[in-house]
Short mmCIF file of N, CA and C in Angstrom, two decimals:
data_model
loop_
_atom_site.label_atom_id
_atom_site.label_comp_id
_atom_site.label_asym_id
_atom_site.label_seq_id
_atom_site.Cartn_x
_atom_site.Cartn_y
_atom_site.Cartn_z
N MET A 1 -30.83 44.35 -12.14
CA MET A 1 -31.65 44.84 -11.05
C MET A 1 -31.09 44.29 -9.72
N ARG A 2 -31.00 45.14 -8.74
CA ARG A 2 -30.49 44.75 -7.43
C ARG A 2 -31.49 43.83 -6.74
N GLN A 3 -30.97 42.76 -6.14
CA GLN A 3 -31.79 41.84 -5.37
C GLN A 3 -31.29 41.81 -3.94
N THR A 4 -32.24 41.72 -3.01
CA THR A 4 -31.91 41.59 -1.60
C THR A 4 -32.68 40.42 -1.03
N LEU A 5 -31.99 39.61 -0.26
CA LEU A 5 -32.61 38.45 0.38
C LEU A 5 -32.22 38.46 1.84
N GLU A 6 -33.19 38.28 2.72
CA GLU A 6 -32.94 38.20 4.16
C GLU A 6 -33.37 36.82 4.65
N LEU A 7 -32.52 36.21 5.47
CA LEU A 7 -32.83 34.89 6.00
C LEU A 7 -32.19 34.70 7.36
N THR A 8 -32.58 33.63 8.02
CA THR A 8 -32.05 33.32 9.35
C THR A 8 -31.15 32.09 9.26
N ALA A 9 -30.00 32.20 9.89
CA ALA A 9 -29.09 31.06 10.07
C ALA A 9 -29.38 30.53 11.48
N HIS A 10 -30.18 29.48 11.55
CA HIS A 10 -30.67 28.98 12.84
C HIS A 10 -29.56 28.30 13.64
N ALA A 11 -29.58 28.52 14.95
CA ALA A 11 -28.63 27.86 15.84
C ALA A 11 -28.91 26.36 15.83
N LYS A 12 -27.84 25.56 15.85
CA LYS A 12 -27.90 24.10 15.80
C LYS A 12 -27.70 23.54 17.21
N LEU A 13 -28.50 22.54 17.54
CA LEU A 13 -28.34 21.85 18.83
C LEU A 13 -28.08 20.37 18.58
N ASN A 14 -27.05 19.84 19.20
CA ASN A 14 -26.83 18.40 19.20
C ASN A 14 -27.59 17.84 20.39
N LEU A 15 -28.73 17.24 20.13
CA LEU A 15 -29.53 16.68 21.22
C LEU A 15 -28.88 15.42 21.76
N THR A 16 -28.24 14.66 20.88
CA THR A 16 -27.40 13.54 21.29
C THR A 16 -26.15 13.61 20.41
N LEU A 17 -25.03 13.15 20.93
CA LEU A 17 -23.81 13.13 20.12
C LEU A 17 -22.87 12.07 20.69
N LYS A 18 -22.64 11.05 19.88
CA LYS A 18 -21.68 10.01 20.25
C LYS A 18 -20.50 10.09 19.29
N VAL A 19 -19.30 9.96 19.81
CA VAL A 19 -18.11 9.83 18.98
C VAL A 19 -17.86 8.33 18.89
N VAL A 20 -18.01 7.77 17.67
CA VAL A 20 -17.97 6.33 17.51
C VAL A 20 -16.66 5.81 16.92
N GLY A 21 -15.76 6.69 16.57
CA GLY A 21 -14.48 6.25 16.02
C GLY A 21 -13.69 7.41 15.46
N ARG A 22 -12.56 7.05 14.86
CA ARG A 22 -11.70 8.07 14.27
C ARG A 22 -11.12 7.52 12.97
N ARG A 23 -11.18 8.32 11.92
CA ARG A 23 -10.64 7.91 10.62
C ARG A 23 -9.12 8.06 10.63
N ALA A 24 -8.49 7.47 9.63
CA ALA A 24 -7.02 7.55 9.51
C ALA A 24 -6.55 8.98 9.34
N ASP A 25 -7.40 9.85 8.75
CA ASP A 25 -7.00 11.25 8.54
C ASP A 25 -7.21 12.11 9.79
N GLY A 26 -7.64 11.47 10.90
CA GLY A 26 -7.80 12.18 12.17
C GLY A 26 -9.20 12.70 12.43
N LEU A 27 -10.09 12.69 11.44
CA LEU A 27 -11.45 13.17 11.66
C LEU A 27 -12.25 12.13 12.44
N HIS A 28 -13.04 12.62 13.38
CA HIS A 28 -13.84 11.73 14.22
C HIS A 28 -15.15 11.38 13.55
N LEU A 29 -15.60 10.16 13.81
CA LEU A 29 -16.87 9.67 13.30
C LEU A 29 -17.94 9.88 14.36
N LEU A 30 -19.07 10.41 13.93
CA LEU A 30 -20.12 10.83 14.85
C LEU A 30 -21.42 10.07 14.61
N ASP A 31 -22.26 10.07 15.62
CA ASP A 31 -23.62 9.57 15.51
C ASP A 31 -24.44 10.42 16.46
N GLY A 32 -25.33 11.24 15.91
CA GLY A 32 -26.07 12.12 16.80
C GLY A 32 -27.35 12.65 16.19
N LEU A 33 -28.22 13.11 17.06
CA LEU A 33 -29.48 13.73 16.67
C LEU A 33 -29.31 15.24 16.78
N THR A 34 -29.57 15.92 15.68
CA THR A 34 -29.39 17.37 15.61
C THR A 34 -30.73 18.04 15.34
N ALA A 35 -30.95 19.17 16.00
CA ALA A 35 -32.17 19.96 15.79
C ALA A 35 -31.77 21.43 15.67
N PHE A 36 -32.74 22.26 15.33
CA PHE A 36 -32.46 23.68 15.12
C PHE A 36 -33.41 24.55 15.93
N CYS A 37 -32.87 25.65 16.44
CA CYS A 37 -33.63 26.61 17.24
C CYS A 37 -34.35 27.60 16.33
N GLU A 38 -35.34 28.26 16.87
CA GLU A 38 -35.98 29.34 16.12
C GLU A 38 -35.05 30.54 16.00
N PHE A 39 -34.22 30.78 16.99
CA PHE A 39 -33.36 31.96 16.94
C PHE A 39 -32.07 31.66 16.18
N GLY A 40 -31.44 32.71 15.75
CA GLY A 40 -30.18 32.54 15.04
C GLY A 40 -29.63 33.86 14.55
N ASP A 41 -28.63 33.76 13.70
CA ASP A 41 -28.04 34.94 13.08
C ASP A 41 -28.94 35.40 11.95
N LYS A 42 -29.03 36.70 11.76
CA LYS A 42 -29.80 37.28 10.66
C LYS A 42 -28.83 37.59 9.52
N ILE A 43 -29.17 37.15 8.32
CA ILE A 43 -28.29 37.33 7.17
C ILE A 43 -29.03 38.11 6.09
N ARG A 44 -28.30 39.04 5.51
CA ARG A 44 -28.83 39.83 4.39
C ARG A 44 -27.82 39.73 3.25
N ILE A 45 -28.30 39.29 2.08
CA ILE A 45 -27.46 39.18 0.89
C ILE A 45 -28.00 40.15 -0.15
N GLU A 46 -27.08 40.93 -0.71
CA GLU A 46 -27.49 41.91 -1.71
C GLU A 46 -26.61 41.79 -2.95
N THR A 47 -27.24 41.77 -4.12
CA THR A 47 -26.51 41.67 -5.38
C THR A 47 -26.46 43.04 -6.06
N ARG A 48 -25.72 43.09 -7.14
CA ARG A 48 -25.59 44.30 -7.96
C ARG A 48 -25.06 45.48 -7.15
N VAL A 49 -24.04 45.20 -6.36
CA VAL A 49 -23.37 46.23 -5.57
C VAL A 49 -22.04 46.55 -6.24
N ASP A 50 -21.36 47.58 -5.76
CA ASP A 50 -20.10 48.01 -6.38
C ASP A 50 -18.95 47.04 -6.13
N ARG A 51 -18.93 46.44 -4.93
CA ARG A 51 -17.82 45.55 -4.59
C ARG A 51 -18.28 44.57 -3.52
N ASP A 52 -17.53 43.49 -3.36
CA ASP A 52 -17.82 42.53 -2.30
C ASP A 52 -17.67 43.20 -0.94
N SER A 53 -18.54 42.83 -0.03
CA SER A 53 -18.37 43.28 1.35
C SER A 53 -19.00 42.26 2.28
N LEU A 54 -18.42 42.17 3.46
CA LEU A 54 -18.95 41.34 4.54
C LEU A 54 -18.93 42.20 5.78
N HIS A 55 -20.12 42.46 6.30
CA HIS A 55 -20.24 43.35 7.46
C HIS A 55 -20.92 42.58 8.59
N LEU A 56 -20.30 42.60 9.76
CA LEU A 56 -20.84 41.91 10.93
C LEU A 56 -21.35 42.91 11.95
N THR A 57 -22.54 42.65 12.47
CA THR A 57 -23.11 43.44 13.54
C THR A 57 -23.61 42.47 14.61
N GLY A 58 -24.23 42.97 15.64
CA GLY A 58 -24.83 42.11 16.64
C GLY A 58 -23.95 41.89 17.85
N PRO A 59 -24.49 41.24 18.88
CA PRO A 59 -23.80 41.12 20.15
C PRO A 59 -22.50 40.32 20.11
N PHE A 60 -22.31 39.46 19.11
CA PHE A 60 -21.10 38.63 19.06
C PHE A 60 -20.21 38.96 17.87
N ALA A 61 -20.48 40.06 17.18
CA ALA A 61 -19.72 40.42 15.98
C ALA A 61 -18.25 40.66 16.28
N THR A 62 -17.94 41.27 17.40
CA THR A 62 -16.55 41.61 17.70
C THR A 62 -15.72 40.39 18.07
N GLN A 63 -16.39 39.25 18.34
CA GLN A 63 -15.66 38.05 18.72
C GLN A 63 -15.23 37.20 17.52
N VAL A 64 -15.68 37.56 16.33
CA VAL A 64 -15.29 36.82 15.12
C VAL A 64 -13.87 37.24 14.77
N GLU A 65 -12.99 36.25 14.71
CA GLU A 65 -11.58 36.53 14.41
C GLU A 65 -11.12 35.71 13.22
N GLY A 66 -10.12 36.20 12.54
CA GLY A 66 -9.51 35.46 11.44
C GLY A 66 -10.40 35.39 10.22
N GLU A 67 -10.05 34.45 9.34
CA GLU A 67 -10.82 34.28 8.11
C GLU A 67 -12.23 33.83 8.45
N ASN A 68 -13.20 34.42 7.80
CA ASN A 68 -14.59 34.10 8.06
C ASN A 68 -15.06 33.01 7.11
N ILE A 69 -15.78 32.03 7.63
CA ILE A 69 -16.28 30.93 6.82
C ILE A 69 -17.21 31.42 5.70
N VAL A 70 -17.87 32.55 5.91
CA VAL A 70 -18.77 33.07 4.88
C VAL A 70 -17.98 33.57 3.67
N SER A 71 -16.83 34.16 3.89
CA SER A 71 -15.97 34.58 2.77
C SER A 71 -15.52 33.35 1.97
N ARG A 72 -15.13 32.29 2.67
CA ARG A 72 -14.74 31.05 1.98
C ARG A 72 -15.91 30.45 1.23
N THR A 73 -17.11 30.54 1.81
CA THR A 73 -18.31 30.02 1.17
C THR A 73 -18.55 30.73 -0.16
N LEU A 74 -18.46 32.04 -0.15
CA LEU A 74 -18.67 32.81 -1.38
C LEU A 74 -17.61 32.46 -2.42
N ASP A 75 -16.37 32.33 -2.00
CA ASP A 75 -15.29 31.97 -2.94
C ASP A 75 -15.54 30.59 -3.57
N LEU A 76 -15.90 29.59 -2.74
CA LEU A 76 -16.14 28.25 -3.26
C LEU A 76 -17.37 28.21 -4.16
N TYR A 77 -18.39 28.96 -3.81
CA TYR A 77 -19.60 29.02 -4.64
C TYR A 77 -19.26 29.61 -6.01
N ARG A 78 -18.46 30.65 -6.00
CA ARG A 78 -18.04 31.26 -7.28
C ARG A 78 -17.22 30.28 -8.11
N ASP A 79 -16.31 29.56 -7.46
CA ASP A 79 -15.50 28.58 -8.19
C ASP A 79 -16.39 27.51 -8.83
N ALA A 80 -17.45 27.11 -8.13
CA ALA A 80 -18.31 26.04 -8.62
C ALA A 80 -19.30 26.52 -9.68
N THR A 81 -19.66 27.79 -9.65
CA THR A 81 -20.71 28.28 -10.55
C THR A 81 -20.22 29.23 -11.63
N GLY A 82 -19.09 29.88 -11.39
CA GLY A 82 -18.61 30.89 -12.34
C GLY A 82 -19.28 32.25 -12.15
N LEU A 83 -20.18 32.37 -11.18
CA LEU A 83 -20.84 33.66 -10.92
C LEU A 83 -19.84 34.60 -10.24
N MET A 84 -19.64 35.76 -10.82
CA MET A 84 -18.58 36.63 -10.32
C MET A 84 -19.05 38.01 -9.87
N GLU A 85 -20.34 38.33 -10.00
CA GLU A 85 -20.75 39.68 -9.64
C GLU A 85 -20.51 39.95 -8.15
N PRO A 86 -20.24 41.20 -7.79
CA PRO A 86 -20.02 41.52 -6.37
C PRO A 86 -21.28 41.26 -5.53
N ILE A 87 -21.03 40.80 -4.32
CA ILE A 87 -22.09 40.45 -3.36
C ILE A 87 -21.79 41.17 -2.05
N ALA A 88 -22.82 41.76 -1.46
CA ALA A 88 -22.71 42.33 -0.12
C ALA A 88 -23.46 41.42 0.84
N ILE A 89 -22.78 41.03 1.92
CA ILE A 89 -23.38 40.17 2.93
C ILE A 89 -23.27 40.86 4.28
N GLU A 90 -24.39 40.93 4.97
CA GLU A 90 -24.40 41.47 6.33
C GLU A 90 -24.92 40.37 7.25
N ILE A 91 -24.20 40.17 8.36
CA ILE A 91 -24.59 39.15 9.33
C ILE A 91 -24.76 39.80 10.70
N GLU A 92 -25.93 39.63 11.27
CA GLU A 92 -26.17 40.05 12.65
C GLU A 92 -25.89 38.83 13.51
N LYS A 93 -24.74 38.84 14.21
CA LYS A 93 -24.29 37.69 14.99
C LYS A 93 -25.01 37.63 16.33
N ASN A 94 -26.01 36.77 16.40
CA ASN A 94 -26.75 36.55 17.63
C ASN A 94 -26.36 35.24 18.31
N ILE A 95 -25.76 34.33 17.54
CA ILE A 95 -25.31 33.04 18.08
C ILE A 95 -23.92 33.23 18.68
N PRO A 96 -23.71 32.84 19.94
CA PRO A 96 -22.38 32.98 20.55
C PRO A 96 -21.31 32.24 19.74
N ILE A 97 -20.13 32.80 19.72
CA ILE A 97 -19.00 32.24 18.97
C ILE A 97 -18.40 31.06 19.76
N ALA A 98 -18.06 29.98 19.04
CA ALA A 98 -17.39 28.81 19.61
C ALA A 98 -18.13 28.29 20.86
N ALA A 99 -19.46 28.18 20.72
CA ALA A 99 -20.30 27.72 21.82
C ALA A 99 -20.99 26.39 21.52
N GLY A 100 -20.61 25.74 20.41
CA GLY A 100 -21.21 24.46 20.06
C GLY A 100 -22.58 24.57 19.43
N LEU A 101 -22.94 25.75 18.95
CA LEU A 101 -24.26 25.97 18.37
C LEU A 101 -24.22 26.11 16.85
N GLY A 102 -23.06 25.85 16.26
CA GLY A 102 -22.95 25.86 14.80
C GLY A 102 -23.14 27.20 14.14
N GLY A 103 -22.80 28.28 14.80
CA GLY A 103 -23.04 29.62 14.26
C GLY A 103 -22.39 29.85 12.91
N GLY A 104 -21.10 29.60 12.81
CA GLY A 104 -20.40 29.79 11.54
C GLY A 104 -20.90 28.83 10.48
N SER A 105 -21.11 27.58 10.85
CA SER A 105 -21.62 26.58 9.91
C SER A 105 -23.01 26.95 9.42
N SER A 106 -23.84 27.41 10.32
CA SER A 106 -25.19 27.80 9.94
C SER A 106 -25.18 29.04 9.06
N ASP A 107 -24.27 29.98 9.34
CA ASP A 107 -24.13 31.16 8.48
C ASP A 107 -23.74 30.75 7.07
N ALA A 108 -22.74 29.87 6.96
CA ALA A 108 -22.27 29.40 5.65
C ALA A 108 -23.42 28.71 4.90
N ALA A 109 -24.15 27.85 5.60
CA ALA A 109 -25.25 27.12 4.97
C ALA A 109 -26.36 28.08 4.52
N ALA A 110 -26.67 29.07 5.33
CA ALA A 110 -27.71 30.04 4.95
C ALA A 110 -27.28 30.84 3.73
N VAL A 111 -26.01 31.20 3.66
CA VAL A 111 -25.51 31.92 2.48
C VAL A 111 -25.61 31.03 1.24
N LEU A 112 -25.28 29.75 1.37
CA LEU A 112 -25.44 28.83 0.23
C LEU A 112 -26.90 28.75 -0.21
N ARG A 113 -27.81 28.60 0.75
CA ARG A 113 -29.25 28.55 0.40
C ARG A 113 -29.68 29.85 -0.27
N GLY A 114 -29.20 30.97 0.27
CA GLY A 114 -29.57 32.26 -0.30
C GLY A 114 -29.05 32.46 -1.71
N LEU A 115 -27.79 32.10 -1.95
CA LEU A 115 -27.23 32.23 -3.29
C LEU A 115 -27.95 31.32 -4.28
N GLN A 116 -28.28 30.11 -3.84
CA GLN A 116 -29.03 29.20 -4.71
C GLN A 116 -30.39 29.80 -5.09
N LYS A 117 -31.03 30.47 -4.13
CA LYS A 117 -32.33 31.08 -4.41
C LYS A 117 -32.18 32.28 -5.34
N ILE A 118 -31.24 33.14 -5.06
CA ILE A 118 -31.04 34.33 -5.89
C ILE A 118 -30.71 33.95 -7.33
N TYR A 119 -29.83 32.98 -7.48
CA TYR A 119 -29.36 32.60 -8.82
C TYR A 119 -30.10 31.40 -9.40
N GLU A 120 -31.24 31.06 -8.82
CA GLU A 120 -32.12 30.01 -9.33
C GLU A 120 -31.43 28.65 -9.44
N ALA A 121 -30.80 28.25 -8.35
CA ALA A 121 -30.24 26.91 -8.16
C ALA A 121 -29.29 26.45 -9.27
N PRO A 122 -28.18 27.15 -9.45
CA PRO A 122 -27.23 26.69 -10.47
C PRO A 122 -26.47 25.42 -10.08
N LEU A 123 -26.44 25.08 -8.80
CA LEU A 123 -25.75 23.86 -8.37
C LEU A 123 -26.76 22.77 -8.07
N ASN A 124 -26.48 21.55 -8.54
CA ASN A 124 -27.38 20.44 -8.23
C ASN A 124 -27.19 20.05 -6.76
N PRO A 125 -28.15 19.33 -6.18
CA PRO A 125 -28.09 19.01 -4.75
C PRO A 125 -26.82 18.29 -4.31
N ASP A 126 -26.32 17.36 -5.11
CA ASP A 126 -25.11 16.63 -4.73
C ASP A 126 -23.89 17.54 -4.69
N THR A 127 -23.75 18.40 -5.70
CA THR A 127 -22.62 19.34 -5.73
C THR A 127 -22.72 20.31 -4.57
N LEU A 128 -23.92 20.79 -4.28
CA LEU A 128 -24.13 21.72 -3.17
C LEU A 128 -23.76 21.06 -1.84
N ARG A 129 -24.17 19.81 -1.67
CA ARG A 129 -23.86 19.07 -0.43
C ARG A 129 -22.35 18.86 -0.29
N ASP A 130 -21.68 18.52 -1.40
CA ASP A 130 -20.22 18.35 -1.36
C ASP A 130 -19.52 19.66 -1.02
N LEU A 131 -20.00 20.74 -1.59
CA LEU A 131 -19.43 22.06 -1.29
C LEU A 131 -19.61 22.37 0.20
N ALA A 132 -20.81 22.08 0.72
CA ALA A 132 -21.09 22.32 2.14
C ALA A 132 -20.13 21.51 3.02
N LEU A 133 -19.93 20.24 2.70
CA LEU A 133 -19.04 19.39 3.50
C LEU A 133 -17.60 19.89 3.45
N SER A 134 -17.18 20.44 2.31
CA SER A 134 -15.81 20.95 2.21
C SER A 134 -15.59 22.15 3.13
N LEU A 135 -16.67 22.81 3.53
CA LEU A 135 -16.57 23.95 4.44
C LEU A 135 -16.49 23.52 5.91
N GLY A 136 -17.07 22.36 6.24
CA GLY A 136 -17.05 21.89 7.61
C GLY A 136 -18.06 20.79 7.83
N ALA A 137 -17.82 19.96 8.84
CA ALA A 137 -18.65 18.79 9.10
C ALA A 137 -20.10 19.15 9.45
N ASP A 138 -20.33 20.30 10.07
CA ASP A 138 -21.68 20.71 10.45
C ASP A 138 -22.44 21.40 9.33
N VAL A 139 -21.76 21.82 8.29
CA VAL A 139 -22.42 22.64 7.26
C VAL A 139 -23.51 21.85 6.52
N PRO A 140 -23.31 20.55 6.17
CA PRO A 140 -24.40 19.84 5.49
C PRO A 140 -25.70 19.77 6.30
N VAL A 141 -25.62 19.48 7.59
CA VAL A 141 -26.84 19.42 8.39
C VAL A 141 -27.45 20.82 8.53
N CYS A 142 -26.62 21.85 8.60
CA CYS A 142 -27.13 23.22 8.65
C CYS A 142 -27.75 23.62 7.32
N LEU A 143 -27.23 23.10 6.23
CA LEU A 143 -27.81 23.36 4.91
C LEU A 143 -29.23 22.79 4.84
N ALA A 144 -29.40 21.57 5.36
CA ALA A 144 -30.73 20.95 5.39
C ALA A 144 -31.65 21.71 6.35
N CYS A 145 -31.10 22.18 7.46
CA CYS A 145 -31.80 22.99 8.47
C CYS A 145 -33.09 22.35 8.96
N LYS A 146 -33.03 21.04 9.22
CA LYS A 146 -34.16 20.35 9.84
C LYS A 146 -33.60 19.21 10.68
N SER A 147 -34.38 18.75 11.63
CA SER A 147 -33.89 17.72 12.53
C SER A 147 -33.43 16.50 11.72
N ALA A 148 -32.26 15.99 12.11
CA ALA A 148 -31.67 14.89 11.34
C ALA A 148 -30.74 14.08 12.23
N TRP A 149 -30.59 12.81 11.86
CA TRP A 149 -29.53 11.98 12.41
C TRP A 149 -28.30 12.26 11.57
N MET A 150 -27.22 12.61 12.22
CA MET A 150 -25.98 12.96 11.54
C MET A 150 -24.95 11.88 11.87
N ARG A 151 -24.39 11.28 10.80
CA ARG A 151 -23.42 10.21 10.99
C ARG A 151 -22.20 10.45 10.13
N GLY A 152 -21.20 9.58 10.31
CA GLY A 152 -19.93 9.77 9.61
C GLY A 152 -19.23 10.99 10.17
N ILE A 153 -18.65 11.80 9.31
CA ILE A 153 -18.05 13.06 9.77
C ILE A 153 -19.05 14.20 9.66
N GLY A 154 -20.30 13.86 9.36
CA GLY A 154 -21.35 14.85 9.18
C GLY A 154 -21.96 14.77 7.80
N GLU A 155 -21.43 13.89 6.96
CA GLU A 155 -21.90 13.82 5.58
C GLU A 155 -23.11 12.91 5.39
N ARG A 156 -23.36 12.02 6.34
CA ARG A 156 -24.48 11.09 6.21
C ARG A 156 -25.64 11.56 7.08
N LEU A 157 -26.67 12.04 6.42
CA LEU A 157 -27.83 12.58 7.13
C LEU A 157 -29.05 11.74 6.81
N SER A 158 -29.86 11.52 7.83
CA SER A 158 -31.17 10.90 7.61
C SER A 158 -32.20 11.68 8.41
N ASN A 159 -33.36 11.83 7.81
CA ASN A 159 -34.42 12.64 8.39
C ASN A 159 -34.85 12.06 9.73
N ALA A 160 -34.91 12.89 10.74
CA ALA A 160 -35.36 12.46 12.07
C ALA A 160 -36.85 12.72 12.26
N GLY A 161 -37.48 13.31 11.25
CA GLY A 161 -38.90 13.63 11.37
C GLY A 161 -39.09 14.84 12.27
N PRO A 162 -40.30 15.31 12.37
CA PRO A 162 -40.53 16.48 13.21
C PRO A 162 -40.37 16.12 14.69
N LEU A 163 -39.71 17.00 15.40
CA LEU A 163 -39.55 16.82 16.85
C LEU A 163 -40.58 17.69 17.55
N PRO A 164 -41.02 17.28 18.73
CA PRO A 164 -41.99 18.12 19.45
C PRO A 164 -41.33 19.43 19.85
N PRO A 165 -42.13 20.50 19.94
CA PRO A 165 -41.56 21.78 20.39
C PRO A 165 -40.97 21.62 21.79
N MET A 166 -39.84 22.27 22.01
CA MET A 166 -39.17 22.21 23.32
C MET A 166 -38.78 23.61 23.74
N ARG A 167 -38.87 23.86 25.01
CA ARG A 167 -38.34 25.10 25.56
C ARG A 167 -37.01 24.76 26.22
N LEU A 168 -35.98 25.48 25.85
CA LEU A 168 -34.65 25.20 26.36
C LEU A 168 -34.03 26.46 26.92
N VAL A 169 -33.22 26.29 27.92
CA VAL A 169 -32.39 27.37 28.43
C VAL A 169 -30.95 26.96 28.18
N LEU A 170 -30.24 27.74 27.41
CA LEU A 170 -28.83 27.48 27.14
C LEU A 170 -27.99 28.47 27.92
N VAL A 171 -26.99 27.98 28.61
CA VAL A 171 -26.12 28.84 29.40
C VAL A 171 -24.76 28.88 28.73
N ASN A 172 -24.30 30.07 28.42
CA ASN A 172 -23.00 30.27 27.78
C ASN A 172 -22.08 30.98 28.78
N PRO A 173 -21.03 30.31 29.25
CA PRO A 173 -20.14 30.94 30.23
C PRO A 173 -19.22 31.98 29.60
N GLY A 174 -19.32 32.16 28.29
CA GLY A 174 -18.49 33.17 27.63
C GLY A 174 -17.06 32.71 27.37
N ILE A 175 -16.84 31.41 27.42
CA ILE A 175 -15.51 30.86 27.16
C ILE A 175 -15.57 30.15 25.81
N ALA A 176 -14.82 30.66 24.83
CA ALA A 176 -14.83 30.08 23.49
C ALA A 176 -14.12 28.73 23.51
N LEU A 177 -14.76 27.75 22.88
CA LEU A 177 -14.20 26.41 22.79
C LEU A 177 -14.59 25.85 21.43
N THR A 178 -13.66 25.88 20.49
CA THR A 178 -13.98 25.43 19.13
C THR A 178 -14.09 23.91 19.07
N ALA A 179 -14.93 23.45 18.15
CA ALA A 179 -15.09 22.01 17.95
C ALA A 179 -13.75 21.38 17.56
N GLY A 180 -13.01 22.05 16.70
CA GLY A 180 -11.71 21.53 16.27
C GLY A 180 -10.77 21.28 17.44
N ALA A 181 -10.73 22.22 18.37
CA ALA A 181 -9.86 22.06 19.55
C ALA A 181 -10.32 20.90 20.42
N VAL A 182 -11.62 20.75 20.58
CA VAL A 182 -12.16 19.66 21.40
C VAL A 182 -11.82 18.31 20.76
N PHE A 183 -12.07 18.18 19.47
CA PHE A 183 -11.83 16.90 18.79
C PHE A 183 -10.35 16.57 18.68
N ARG A 184 -9.49 17.56 18.55
CA ARG A 184 -8.04 17.28 18.51
C ARG A 184 -7.56 16.64 19.81
N ARG A 185 -8.17 17.01 20.92
CA ARG A 185 -7.74 16.47 22.21
C ARG A 185 -8.39 15.12 22.54
N TYR A 186 -9.51 14.82 21.89
CA TYR A 186 -10.25 13.62 22.23
C TYR A 186 -9.58 12.38 21.64
N GLN A 187 -9.23 11.45 22.50
CA GLN A 187 -8.53 10.22 22.08
C GLN A 187 -9.37 8.96 22.30
N GLY A 188 -10.57 9.10 22.77
CA GLY A 188 -11.41 7.94 23.06
C GLY A 188 -11.68 7.90 24.54
N PRO A 189 -12.43 6.97 25.06
CA PRO A 189 -12.98 5.80 24.37
C PRO A 189 -14.12 6.21 23.42
N TYR A 190 -14.41 5.33 22.49
CA TYR A 190 -15.44 5.60 21.50
C TYR A 190 -16.71 4.84 21.85
N SER A 191 -17.84 5.47 21.59
CA SER A 191 -19.13 4.85 21.87
C SER A 191 -19.41 3.74 20.86
N ALA A 192 -20.25 2.82 21.26
CA ALA A 192 -20.66 1.73 20.35
C ALA A 192 -21.88 2.13 19.58
#
């Protein structure tokens, strides 16, 4: 029987972010408070389709270039679970690309949550968290999708508790700036 699941990949906000060091492998160590917005990308996952598909719509769909993190997410999930049936994924891209709002990471995390729900949680929490981290440093906090203190390279999360509602205005100048590019250039100084 065909199943359809619709969910939101919420935009991520770093309310505080300190770079506290750098590992030998070049990854930066972080300490920050992360929260999530009500708005985000809309994701639709459908099973029992003829073939895999990934379709992007929305105001920022045309700005997605290269390999999509959601395709990698599906591949890694299949490797970990052995589930091979074709999946159709549609993403309405409402989160600006390369704007520091975790759009791709949040999309990947929402797809992981959705697949776990559809297939009745075949991966245990530790394996799911490891899979999320292998996709990117922001994916574990996006998987949790609640306010958290994020430390290490993003793998160490602790609950920040509920935050008061906030009204925010975010300004996007339309200039893409990936986290990877920013961190590659950052040489310090590091916060204490």
